[in-house]
Amino acid sequence: MPTTHAAAKAQRKGVKQHARNVTEKAGIAKILKQARKALDAKKVDEAAKQGRVAIKAIDKAVAHGIIKKNTAGRLKSRLAKRINAANKAK
């Protein structure tokens, strides 16, 4: 139990921020999953479109401090590598 008023407010803020972060991360995971499904189904054009949406969402999450910069780079790199490989195989 927080002792001071400021500590109680910090605790309330933390709960709200955690909920926001979890929601945002789940949204990114959903977008990435859609892009991967499109790649698995050999829908390269749709996967490229979903990839652009995913990269935008990842960049926004980094700007808001939800995920770290290196994590974002790794996610974007892996996705781009799969999309480019699918384009070459097309």
mmCIF file with all atom_site columns, C-alpha atoms in Angstrom, residues 22-71:
data_model
loop_
_atom_site.group_PDB
_atom_site.id
_atom_site.type_symbol
_atom_site.label_atom_id
_atom_site.label_alt_id
_atom_site.label_comp_id
_atom_site.label_asym_id
_atom_site.label_entity_id
_atom_site.label_seq_id
_atom_site.pdbx_PDB_ins_code
_atom_site.Cartn_x
_atom_site.Cartn_y
_atom_site.Cartn_z
_atom_site.occupancy
_atom_site.B_iso_or_equiv
_atom_site.pdbx_formal_charge
_atom_site.auth_seq_id
_atom_site.auth_comp_id
_atom_site.auth_asym_id
_atom_site.auth_atom_id
_atom_site.pdbx_PDB_model_num
ATOM 1  C CA . VAL A 1 22 ? -0.407 -4.596  -23.209 1.00 0.00 ? 22 VAL A CA 1
ATOM 2  C CA . THR A 1 23 ? -3.136 -3.496  -25.632 1.00 0.00 ? 23 THR A CA 1
ATOM 3  C CA . GLU A 1 24 ? -0.618 -1.903  -27.992 1.00 0.00 ? 24 GLU A CA 1
ATOM 4  C CA . LYS A 1 25 ? 1.682  -4.943  -27.947 1.00 0.00 ? 25 LYS A CA 1
ATOM 5  C CA . ALA A 1 26 ? -1.259 -7.244  -28.650 1.00 0.00 ? 26 ALA A CA 1
ATOM 6  C CA . GLY A 1 27 ? -2.206 -5.056  -31.617 1.00 0.00 ? 27 GLY A CA 1
ATOM 7  C CA . ILE A 1 28 ? 1.311  -5.280  -33.033 1.00 0.00 ? 28 ILE A CA 1
ATOM 8  C CA . ALA A 1 29 ? 1.347  -9.047  -32.572 1.00 0.00 ? 29 ALA A CA 1
ATOM 9  C CA . LYS A 1 30 ? -1.991 -9.306  -34.389 1.00 0.00 ? 30 LYS A CA 1
ATOM 10 C CA . ILE A 1 31 ? -0.750 -7.238  -37.341 1.00 0.00 ? 31 ILE A CA 1
ATOM 11 C CA . LEU A 1 32 ? 2.468  -9.262  -37.576 1.00 0.00 ? 32 LEU A CA 1
ATOM 12 C CA . LYS A 1 33 ? 0.471  -12.485 -37.467 1.00 0.00 ? 33 LYS A CA 1
ATOM 13 C CA . GLN A 1 34 ? -1.731 -11.286 -40.350 1.00 0.00 ? 34 GLN A CA 1
ATOM 14 C CA . ALA A 1 35 ? 1.355  -10.495 -42.417 1.00 0.00 ? 35 ALA A CA 1
ATOM 15 C CA . ARG A 1 36 ? 2.870  -13.916 -41.694 1.00 0.00 ? 36 ARG A CA 1
ATOM 16 C CA . LYS A 1 37 ? -0.399 -15.670 -42.583 1.00 0.00 ? 37 LYS A CA 1
ATOM 17 C CA . ALA A 1 38 ? -0.502 -13.813 -45.893 1.00 0.00 ? 38 ALA A CA 1
ATOM 18 C CA . LEU A 1 39 ? 3.071  -14.927 -46.590 1.00 0.00 ? 39 LEU A CA 1
ATOM 19 C CA . ASP A 1 40 ? 2.245  -18.534 -45.720 1.00 0.00 ? 40 ASP A CA 1
ATOM 20 C CA . ALA A 1 41 ? -0.746 -18.379 -48.070 1.00 0.00 ? 41 ALA A CA 1
ATOM 21 C CA . LYS A 1 42 ? 1.551  -17.069 -50.864 1.00 0.00 ? 42 LYS A CA 1
ATOM 22 C CA . LYS A 1 43 ? -0.366 -13.759 -51.015 1.00 0.00 ? 43 LYS A CA 1
ATOM 23 C CA . VAL A 1 44 ? 2.720  -11.608 -51.561 1.00 0.00 ? 44 VAL A CA 1
ATOM 24 C CA . ASP A 1 45 ? 0.931  -8.360  -52.405 1.00 0.00 ? 45 ASP A CA 1
ATOM 25 C CA . GLU A 1 46 ? -1.291 -8.570  -49.337 1.00 0.00 ? 46 GLU A CA 1
ATOM 26 C CA . ALA A 1 47 ? 1.721  -9.484  -47.193 1.00 0.00 ? 47 ALA A CA 1
ATOM 27 C CA . ALA A 1 48 ? 3.609  -6.425  -48.448 1.00 0.00 ? 48 ALA A CA 1
ATOM 28 C CA . LYS A 1 49 ? 0.629  -4.225  -47.610 1.00 0.00 ? 49 LYS A CA 1
ATOM 29 C CA . GLN A 1 50 ? 0.320  -5.777  -44.137 1.00 0.00 ? 50 GLN A CA 1
ATOM 30 C CA . GLY A 1 51 ? 4.082  -5.381  -43.723 1.00 0.00 ? 51 GLY A CA 1
ATOM 31 C CA . ARG A 1 52 ? 3.854  -1.640  -44.275 1.00 0.00 ? 52 ARG A CA 1
ATOM 32 C CA . VAL A 1 53 ? 1.052  -1.427  -41.710 1.00 0.00 ? 53 VAL A CA 1
ATOM 33 C CA . ALA A 1 54 ? 3.100  -3.499  -39.248 1.00 0.00 ? 54 ALA A CA 1
ATOM 34 C CA . ILE A 1 55 ? 6.197  -1.351  -39.666 1.00 0.00 ? 55 ILE A CA 1
ATOM 35 C CA . LYS A 1 56 ? 4.158  1.793   -39.057 1.00 0.00 ? 56 LYS A CA 1
ATOM 36 C CA . ALA A 1 57 ? 2.650  0.285   -35.892 1.00 0.00 ? 57 ALA A CA 1
ATOM 37 C CA . ILE A 1 58 ? 6.062  -0.842  -34.659 1.00 0.00 ? 58 ILE A CA 1
ATOM 38 C CA . ASP A 1 59 ? 7.546  2.612   -35.219 1.00 0.00 ? 59 ASP A CA 1
ATOM 39 C CA . LYS A 1 60 ? 4.669  4.219   -33.311 1.00 0.00 ? 60 LYS A CA 1
ATOM 40 C CA . ALA A 1 61 ? 5.196  1.808   -30.422 1.00 0.00 ? 61 ALA A CA 1
ATOM 41 C CA . VAL A 1 62 ? 8.880  2.754   -30.278 1.00 0.00 ? 62 VAL A CA 1
ATOM 42 C CA . ALA A 1 63 ? 7.991  6.449   -30.296 1.00 0.00 ? 63 ALA A CA 1
ATOM 43 C CA . HIS A 1 64 ? 5.647  5.902   -27.347 1.00 0.00 ? 64 HIS A CA 1
ATOM 44 C CA . GLY A 1 65 ? 8.208  3.812   -25.458 1.00 0.00 ? 65 GLY A CA 1
ATOM 45 C CA . ILE A 1 66 ? 6.182  0.607   -25.589 1.00 0.00 ? 66 ILE A CA 1
ATOM 46 C CA . ILE A 1 67 ? 8.879  -1.520  -27.205 1.00 0.00 ? 67 ILE A CA 1
ATOM 47 C CA . LYS A 1 68 ? 12.607 -0.954  -27.402 1.00 0.00 ? 68 LYS A CA 1
ATOM 48 C CA . LYS A 1 69 ? 14.374 0.307   -30.501 1.00 0.00 ? 69 LYS A CA 1
ATOM 49 C CA . ASN A 1 70 ? 16.437 -2.840  -31.068 1.00 0.00 ? 70 ASN A CA 1
ATOM 50 C CA . THR A 1 71 ? 13.401 -5.079  -30.636 1.00 0.00 ? 71 THR A CA 1
#
